[in-house]
PDB file of C-alpha atoms in Angstrom:
ATOM      1  CA  UNK A   1       0.000   0.000   0.000  1.00 62.00           C
ATOM      2  CA  UNK A   2       2.941   2.328   0.602  1.00 77.00           C
ATOM      3  CA  UNK A   3       4.064   2.509  -3.064  1.00 82.00           C
ATOM      4  CA  UNK A   4       0.497   3.313  -4.112  1.00 78.00           C
ATOM      5  CA  UNK A   5       0.251   6.019  -1.477  1.00 78.00           C
ATOM      6  CA  UNK A   6       3.638   7.414  -2.506  1.00 80.00           C
ATOM      7  CA  UNK A   7       2.455   7.598  -6.117  1.00 82.00           C
ATOM      8  CA  UNK A   8      -0.666   9.475  -5.005  1.00 81.00           C
ATOM      9  CA  UNK A   9       1.464  11.919  -3.031  1.00 82.00           C
ATOM     10  CA  UNK A  10       3.581  12.531  -6.100  1.00 84.00           C
ATOM     11  CA  UNK A  11       0.466  13.124  -8.202  1.00 83.00           C
ATOM     12  CA  UNK A  12      -0.808  15.659  -5.663  1.00 83.00           C
ATOM     13  CA  UNK A  13       2.626  17.325  -5.580  1.00 84.00           C
ATOM     14  CA  UNK A  14       2.794  17.608  -9.364  1.00 84.00           C
ATOM     15  CA  UNK A  15      -0.793  18.900  -9.436  1.00 82.00           C
ATOM     16  CA  UNK A  16      -0.047  21.562  -6.846  1.00 80.00           C
ATOM     17  CA  UNK A  17       3.199  22.519  -8.609  1.00 79.00           C
ATOM     18  CA  UNK A  18       1.288  22.987 -11.864  1.00 76.00           C
ATOM     19  CA  UNK A  19      -1.395  25.061 -10.152  1.00 73.00           C
ATOM     20  CA  UNK A  20       1.273  27.286  -8.578  1.00 72.00           C
ATOM     21  CA  UNK A  21       3.080  27.621 -11.920  1.00 71.00           C
ATOM     22  CA  UNK A  22      -0.145  28.565 -13.704  1.00 69.00           C
ATOM     23  CA  UNK A  23      -1.235  30.993 -11.009  1.00 67.00           C
ATOM     24  CA  UNK A  24       2.128  32.733 -11.084  1.00 69.00           C
ATOM     25  CA  UNK A  25       2.186  32.548 -14.880  1.00 65.00           C
ATOM     26  CA  UNK A  26       5.761  31.273 -14.746  1.00 59.00           C
ATOM     27  CA  UNK A  27       5.586  29.239 -17.897  1.00 59.00           C
ATOM     28  CA  UNK A  28       3.964  30.796 -20.940  1.00 61.00           C
ATOM     29  CA  UNK A  29       3.196  27.352 -22.381  1.00 52.00           C
ATOM     30  CA  UNK A  30       0.779  26.599 -19.542  1.00 58.00           C
ATOM     31  CA  UNK A  31      -1.572  29.343 -20.717  1.00 66.00           C
ATOM     32  CA  UNK A  32      -3.816  26.679 -22.234  1.00 68.00           C
ATOM     33  CA  UNK A  33      -5.690  26.679 -18.880  1.00 66.00           C
ATOM     34  CA  UNK A  34      -6.515  30.296 -19.481  1.00 68.00           C
ATOM     35  CA  UNK A  35      -7.783  29.374 -22.933  1.00 75.00           C
ATOM     36  CA  UNK A  36      -9.766  26.352 -21.645  1.00 72.00           C
ATOM     37  CA  UNK A  37     -11.392  27.667 -18.520  1.00 72.00           C
ATOM     38  CA  UNK A  38     -14.303  25.225 -18.742  1.00 80.00           C
ATOM     39  CA  UNK A  39     -11.890  22.336 -17.885  1.00 75.00           C
ATOM     40  CA  UNK A  40     -10.601  24.109 -14.746  1.00 73.00           C
ATOM     41  CA  UNK A  41     -13.377  22.789 -12.403  1.00 78.00           C
ATOM     42  CA  UNK A  42     -12.660  19.208 -13.542  1.00 82.00           C
ATOM     43  CA  UNK A  43      -8.960  19.623 -12.923  1.00 76.00           C
ATOM     44  CA  UNK A  44      -9.643  21.086  -9.490  1.00 77.00           C
ATOM     45  CA  UNK A  45     -12.104  18.313  -8.601  1.00 83.00           C
ATOM     46  CA  UNK A  46      -9.588  15.701  -9.733  1.00 82.00           C
ATOM     47  CA  UNK A  47      -6.922  17.175  -7.466  1.00 79.00           C
ATOM     48  CA  UNK A  48      -9.337  17.345  -4.565  1.00 83.00           C
ATOM     49  CA  UNK A  49     -10.396  13.728  -5.214  1.00 84.00           C
ATOM     50  CA  UNK A  50      -6.804  12.495  -5.177  1.00 81.00           C
ATOM     51  CA  UNK A  51      -6.172  14.451  -1.983  1.00 82.00           C
ATOM     52  CA  UNK A  52      -9.275  13.005  -0.304  1.00 86.00           C
ATOM     53  CA  UNK A  53      -8.278   9.501  -1.411  1.00 85.00           C
ATOM     54  CA  UNK A  54      -4.882  10.029   0.187  1.00 84.00           C
ATOM     55  CA  UNK A  55      -6.505  11.308   3.363  1.00 85.00           C
ATOM     56  CA  UNK A  56      -8.850   8.331   3.697  1.00 89.00           C
ATOM     57  CA  UNK A  57      -6.104   5.833   2.876  1.00 86.00           C
ATOM     58  CA  UNK A  58      -3.922   7.379   5.561  1.00 85.00           C
ATOM     59  CA  UNK A  59      -6.792   7.283   8.068  1.00 88.00           C
ATOM     60  CA  UNK A  60      -7.483   3.626   7.190  1.00 90.00           C
ATOM     61  CA  UNK A  61      -3.828   2.665   7.619  1.00 88.00           C
ATOM     62  CA  UNK A  62      -3.697   4.540  10.907  1.00 90.00           C
ATOM     63  CA  UNK A  63      -6.746   2.663  12.235  1.00 93.00           C
ATOM     64  CA  UNK A  64      -5.166  -0.655  11.208  1.00 93.00           C
ATOM     65  CA  UNK A  65      -1.965   0.390  12.936  1.00 93.00           C
ATOM     66  CA  UNK A  66      -3.802   1.266  16.159  1.00 95.00           C
ATOM     67  CA  UNK A  67      -5.663  -2.054  16.067  1.00 96.00           C
ATOM     68  CA  UNK A  68      -2.369  -3.866  15.670  1.00 96.00           C
ATOM     69  CA  UNK A  69      -0.932  -1.925  18.604  1.00 96.00           C
ATOM     70  CA  UNK A  70      -3.977  -2.771  20.738  1.00 96.00           C
ATOM     71  CA  UNK A  71      -3.561  -6.469  19.885  1.00 96.00           C
ATOM     72  CA  UNK A  72       0.114  -6.335  20.820  1.00 96.00           C
ATOM     73  CA  UNK A  73      -0.728  -4.577  24.093  1.00 96.00           C
ATOM     74  CA  UNK A  74      -3.304  -7.258  24.937  1.00 95.00           C
ATOM     75  CA  UNK A  75      -0.790  -9.975  24.124  1.00 96.00           C
ATOM     76  CA  UNK A  76       1.832  -8.232  26.252  1.00 95.00           C
ATOM     77  CA  UNK A  77      -0.575  -7.987  29.190  1.00 95.00           C
ATOM     78  CA  UNK A  78      -1.458 -11.676  28.834  1.00 95.00           C
ATOM     79  CA  UNK A  79       2.215 -12.614  28.876  1.00 95.00           C
ATOM     80  CA  UNK A  80       2.762 -10.403  31.925  1.00 94.00           C
ATOM     81  CA  UNK A  81      -0.105 -12.172  33.703  1.00 93.00           C
ATOM     82  CA  UNK A  82       1.363 -15.567  32.868  1.00 95.00           C
ATOM     83  CA  UNK A  83       4.795 -14.514  34.111  1.00 94.00           C
ATOM     84  CA  UNK A  84       3.238 -13.159  37.308  1.00 94.00           C
ATOM     85  CA  UNK A  85       1.360 -16.443  37.877  1.00 93.00           C
ATOM     86  CA  UNK A  86       4.501 -18.484  37.269  1.00 93.00           C
ATOM     87  CA  UNK A  87       6.455 -16.254  39.652  1.00 93.00           C
ATOM     88  CA  UNK A  88       3.793 -16.715  42.334  1.00 93.00           C
ATOM     89  CA  UNK A  89       3.897 -20.489  41.861  1.00 93.00           C
ATOM     90  CA  UNK A  90       7.694 -20.449  42.093  1.00 91.00           C
ATOM     91  CA  UNK A  91       7.511 -18.396  45.293  1.00 89.00           C
ATOM     92  CA  UNK A  92       5.019 -20.856  46.809  1.00 90.00           C
ATOM     93  CA  UNK A  93       7.244 -23.794  45.863  1.00 88.00           C
ATOM     94  CA  UNK A  94      10.258 -22.001  47.351  1.00 86.00           C
ATOM     95  CA  UNK A  95       8.358 -21.423  50.605  1.00 85.00           C
ATOM     96  CA  UNK A  96       7.379 -25.079  50.750  1.00 84.00           C
ATOM     97  CA  UNK A  97      10.980 -26.148  50.116  1.00 81.00           C
ATOM     98  CA  UNK A  98      12.268 -23.794  52.827  1.00 79.00           C
ATOM     99  CA  UNK A  99       9.696 -25.019  55.327  1.00 78.00           C
ATOM    100  CA  UNK A 100      10.641 -28.614  54.505  1.00 71.00           C
ATOM    101  CA  UNK A 101      14.336 -27.788  54.874  1.00 68.00           C
ATOM    102  CA  UNK A 102      13.670 -26.178  58.234  1.00 72.00           C
ATOM    103  CA  UNK A 103      11.806 -29.261  59.405  1.00 71.00           C
ATOM    104  CA  UNK A 104      14.839 -31.394  58.445  1.00 68.00           C
ATOM    105  CA  UNK A 105      17.249 -29.068  60.232  1.00 64.00           C
ATOM    106  CA  UNK A 106      15.487 -29.439  63.600  1.00 62.00           C
ATOM    107  CA  UNK A 107      17.366 -31.587  66.042  1.00 62.00           C
ATOM    108  CA  UNK A 108      15.866 -34.989  66.570  1.00 62.00           C
ATOM    109  CA  UNK A 109      13.851 -35.226  69.763  1.00 66.00           C
ATOM    110  CA  UNK A 110      15.523 -37.238  72.519  1.00 69.00           C
ATOM    111  CA  UNK A 111      14.515 -40.869  72.485  1.00 72.00           C
ATOM    112  CA  UNK A 112      11.634 -41.726  74.729  1.00 74.00           C
ATOM    113  CA  UNK A 113      12.493 -43.776  77.690  1.00 72.00           C
ATOM    114  CA  UNK A 114      10.296 -46.770  78.044  1.00 62.00           C
ATOM    115  CA  UNK A 115       8.585 -46.560  81.415  1.00 60.00           C
ATOM    116  CA  UNK A 116       8.034 -50.313  81.566  1.00 58.00           C
ATOM    117  CA  UNK A 117      11.773 -51.021  82.009  1.00 57.00           C
ATOM    118  CA  UNK A 118      12.102 -48.701  84.959  1.00 56.00           C
ATOM    119  CA  UNK A 119       9.289 -50.193  86.968  1.00 57.00           C
ATOM    120  CA  UNK A 120       9.631 -53.782  88.022  1.00 57.00           C
ATOM    121  CA  UNK A 121       7.046 -56.107  86.675  1.00 55.00           C
ATOM    122  CA  UNK A 122       4.638 -57.155  89.379  1.00 57.00           C
ATOM    123  CA  UNK A 123       4.046 -60.531  87.809  1.00 58.00           C
ATOM    124  CA  UNK A 124       7.704 -61.505  88.156  1.00 55.00           C
ATOM    125  CA  UNK A 125       7.721 -61.030  91.936  1.00 54.00           C
ATOM    126  CA  UNK A 126       5.106 -63.507  92.612  1.00 52.00           C
TER     127      UNK A 126
END
C-alpha cells in the first residue's frame, strides 16, 4: 500500500506545482488553462479527489496500525499475567521447600524412655 500512497502523493505534488506555476504565470506554455477555462473545475475536482483519497487511505492505515498496537498490548498484558502467575507459583514452591528444609534441620527429639523397664514387673515377683 505504501508505493500506491507514494504515487498518489507525487500526483498531488505535481498537481499543486502545476497550479502554482499557472497561477504565477511562470511558464507561458501553460496558458492553455486560461484558454480552456471550462476544464478548470474538472482539474480542481480531480486534485481534490486524489487528496481526499490520500486522506482516507492514511486514516485507514492509521486505524489498522492502532488495532495492531492494541492487539500487541493485549498480548503483552497476557504474557505479563502468565509470568506473574509463574512467579507466584515459584515463590510458593520455594516457601514449601524452605519449610521442609527447616523441618529437616530441627534436632531430633531425645529418644523416649520406656517406662516399663524402669518399673519392676509385678508378675515376676510372685
